[in-house]
Structures are given as C-alpha cells and as structure tokens.
Amino acid sequence: MSTLDDLYRRVIMDHYQAPRNMGELKDADATIQLKNPTCGDQITLQMKVEDGKIKDAKFRGQGCSISMSSASMMTEAIKGLKVEEALDLADRFSKMMLGEDVDTSDFEDIEALQGVCKFPARIKCATLAWKAMEKGIKEHHCDHCGEDHHHE
Ligand code: FES
C-alpha cells in the first residue's frame, strides 16, 4: 500500500470514528432521509439554510465507514457555502466517483475518498450523503435562495 493510500485510509477512519456534525438539528429547514439501495443503510441529513447559504448541517444514520465518513466530510464542507456552491461541490464529487478528472482544490479531506471510484460496489456508499444534500436543496430551498433549481 502506498503512503498516500495509507494517509487517505487514516483520514476516512478518523471521520468514521469521530464523525463531525452527527446528531439532530432542532431548527432544520430540510430533513432528508435516504437509503442506499444496495445495502439498505439509511442516512438522515438535516440542513439549516438562510439567505441562500447553508448555515448548519447534521446527519444521523447507520452505515459503513465509507458512507459515514463521507457524510461527516460533506457536512463539514458545505457549512457556510452558498447552495449553488454546495451543488457544484456535489457535482464534482460524483464526477470524481466516476473516475473523472475534476478540480479538487477545495476538497480537503474529501479527497481521501477518491480511491472509492475503483470499487463500483462502494460508490453508492460514498455518494449517499451527497445525494441527500442535493435532494434537500433541490426540493426545499428554492424560495430561500431565489434561484430556480429546476425541480425534478
Ligand atoms: Fe451500507 Fe456502505 S455498505 S452504506
């Protein structure tokens, strides 16, 4: 195993063992429950959005180290971002999971998950929290940011 893989594995385990932003958000604007269809594991993501910005985010759930660490990293990364910035981050994250070359300059810990793209069975673990975030923004927050996010 290369040193970089080892470092990435340690970052993932650190987020798994000491997840950031785990818990319940009392005054959430959006609560999204999403299930990983492959394993049945579930995550609940809550977000507080004000003036088009994500003020706070918390998650709860059960899942493997990849899904839980990804949720921890994602919630940490989106706090303080504008909703469109968070969606852009999610877009680049899913492209990274498809093995595409994307700008990861602002990824920080998230970059540790890039190796997951080599394990197709685990990609849905890594993207679970991100899909929940995208769903929450698209379904609930257009009135907060005043943007048309094209409802699906
Ligand atoms: Fe269930 Fe990864 S195995 S989320």
Short mmCIF file of N, CA, C and O and ligand atoms in Angstrom, two decimals, residues 36 38-42 62-68 121-122 124-126 128, ligand 1:
data_model
loop_
_atom_site.label_atom_id
_atom_site.label_comp_id
_atom_site.label_asym_id
_atom_site.label_seq_id
_atom_site.Cartn_x
_atom_site.Cartn_y
_atom_site.Cartn_z
N ASN A 36 -29.46 3.70 0.98
CA ASN A 36 -28.58 3.13 -0.03
C ASN A 36 -29.26 1.87 -0.55
O ASN A 36 -29.43 0.91 0.19
N THR A 38 -28.36 -0.50 -2.32
CA THR A 38 -27.57 -1.73 -2.36
C THR A 38 -27.53 -2.48 -1.03
O THR A 38 -27.56 -3.69 -1.01
N CYS A 39 -27.48 -1.74 0.06
CA CYS A 39 -27.30 -2.42 1.35
C CYS A 39 -28.44 -2.14 2.32
O CYS A 39 -28.57 -2.80 3.34
N GLY A 40 -29.28 -1.14 2.02
CA GLY A 40 -30.39 -0.81 2.91
C GLY A 40 -30.02 0.16 4.02
O GLY A 40 -30.86 0.57 4.80
N ASP A 41 -28.75 0.54 4.09
CA ASP A 41 -28.35 1.51 5.11
C ASP A 41 -29.00 2.86 4.83
O ASP A 41 -29.21 3.23 3.69
N GLN A 42 -29.27 3.57 5.92
CA GLN A 42 -30.04 4.81 5.78
C GLN A 42 -29.36 5.98 6.45
O GLN A 42 -28.72 5.83 7.48
N GLN A 62 -26.96 4.91 9.98
CA GLN A 62 -26.17 3.70 10.14
C GLN A 62 -25.56 3.40 8.80
O GLN A 62 -26.23 3.46 7.78
N GLY A 63 -24.31 3.06 8.81
CA GLY A 63 -23.71 2.70 7.53
C GLY A 63 -22.26 2.32 7.71
O GLY A 63 -21.72 2.35 8.82
N CYS A 64 -21.66 1.99 6.60
CA CYS A 64 -20.26 1.57 6.62
C CYS A 64 -19.34 2.78 6.80
O CYS A 64 -19.78 3.93 6.76
N SER A 65 -18.07 2.49 6.93
CA SER A 65 -17.09 3.57 7.16
C SER A 65 -17.07 4.55 6.00
O SER A 65 -16.89 5.75 6.20
N ILE A 66 -17.29 4.05 4.79
CA ILE A 66 -17.26 4.96 3.62
C ILE A 66 -18.45 5.93 3.68
O ILE A 66 -18.29 7.14 3.51
N SER A 67 -19.64 5.40 3.93
CA SER A 67 -20.82 6.27 3.92
C SER A 67 -20.80 7.26 5.07
O SER A 67 -21.14 8.43 4.90
N MET A 68 -20.40 6.80 6.24
CA MET A 68 -20.41 7.68 7.41
C MET A 68 -19.30 8.73 7.33
O MET A 68 -19.51 9.89 7.66
N ALA A 121 -18.94 -1.18 -6.24
CA ALA A 121 -19.96 -1.57 -5.26
C ALA A 121 -20.05 -0.58 -4.11
O ALA A 121 -21.07 -0.51 -3.42
N ARG A 122 -18.98 0.19 -3.90
CA ARG A 122 -18.98 1.11 -2.77
C ARG A 122 -19.30 2.55 -3.14
O ARG A 122 -19.41 3.41 -2.28
N LYS A 124 -21.97 3.93 -4.21
CA LYS A 124 -23.24 4.40 -3.63
C LYS A 124 -23.11 4.70 -2.14
O LYS A 124 -23.84 5.52 -1.60
N CYS A 125 -22.18 4.05 -1.47
CA CYS A 125 -21.91 4.36 -0.06
C CYS A 125 -21.36 5.78 0.04
O CYS A 125 -21.79 6.58 0.87
N ALA A 126 -20.41 6.08 -0.84
CA ALA A 126 -19.74 7.39 -0.79
C ALA A 126 -20.66 8.52 -1.21
O ALA A 126 -20.56 9.64 -0.70
N LEU A 128 -24.03 8.61 -0.96
CA LEU A 128 -25.31 8.66 -0.24
C LEU A 128 -25.61 10.03 0.40
O LEU A 128 -26.64 10.64 0.12
FE1 FES B 1 -24.25 0.38 3.51
FE2 FES B 1 -21.93 1.35 2.68
S1 FES B 1 -22.47 -0.72 2.99
S2 FES B 1 -23.70 2.42 3.19
#
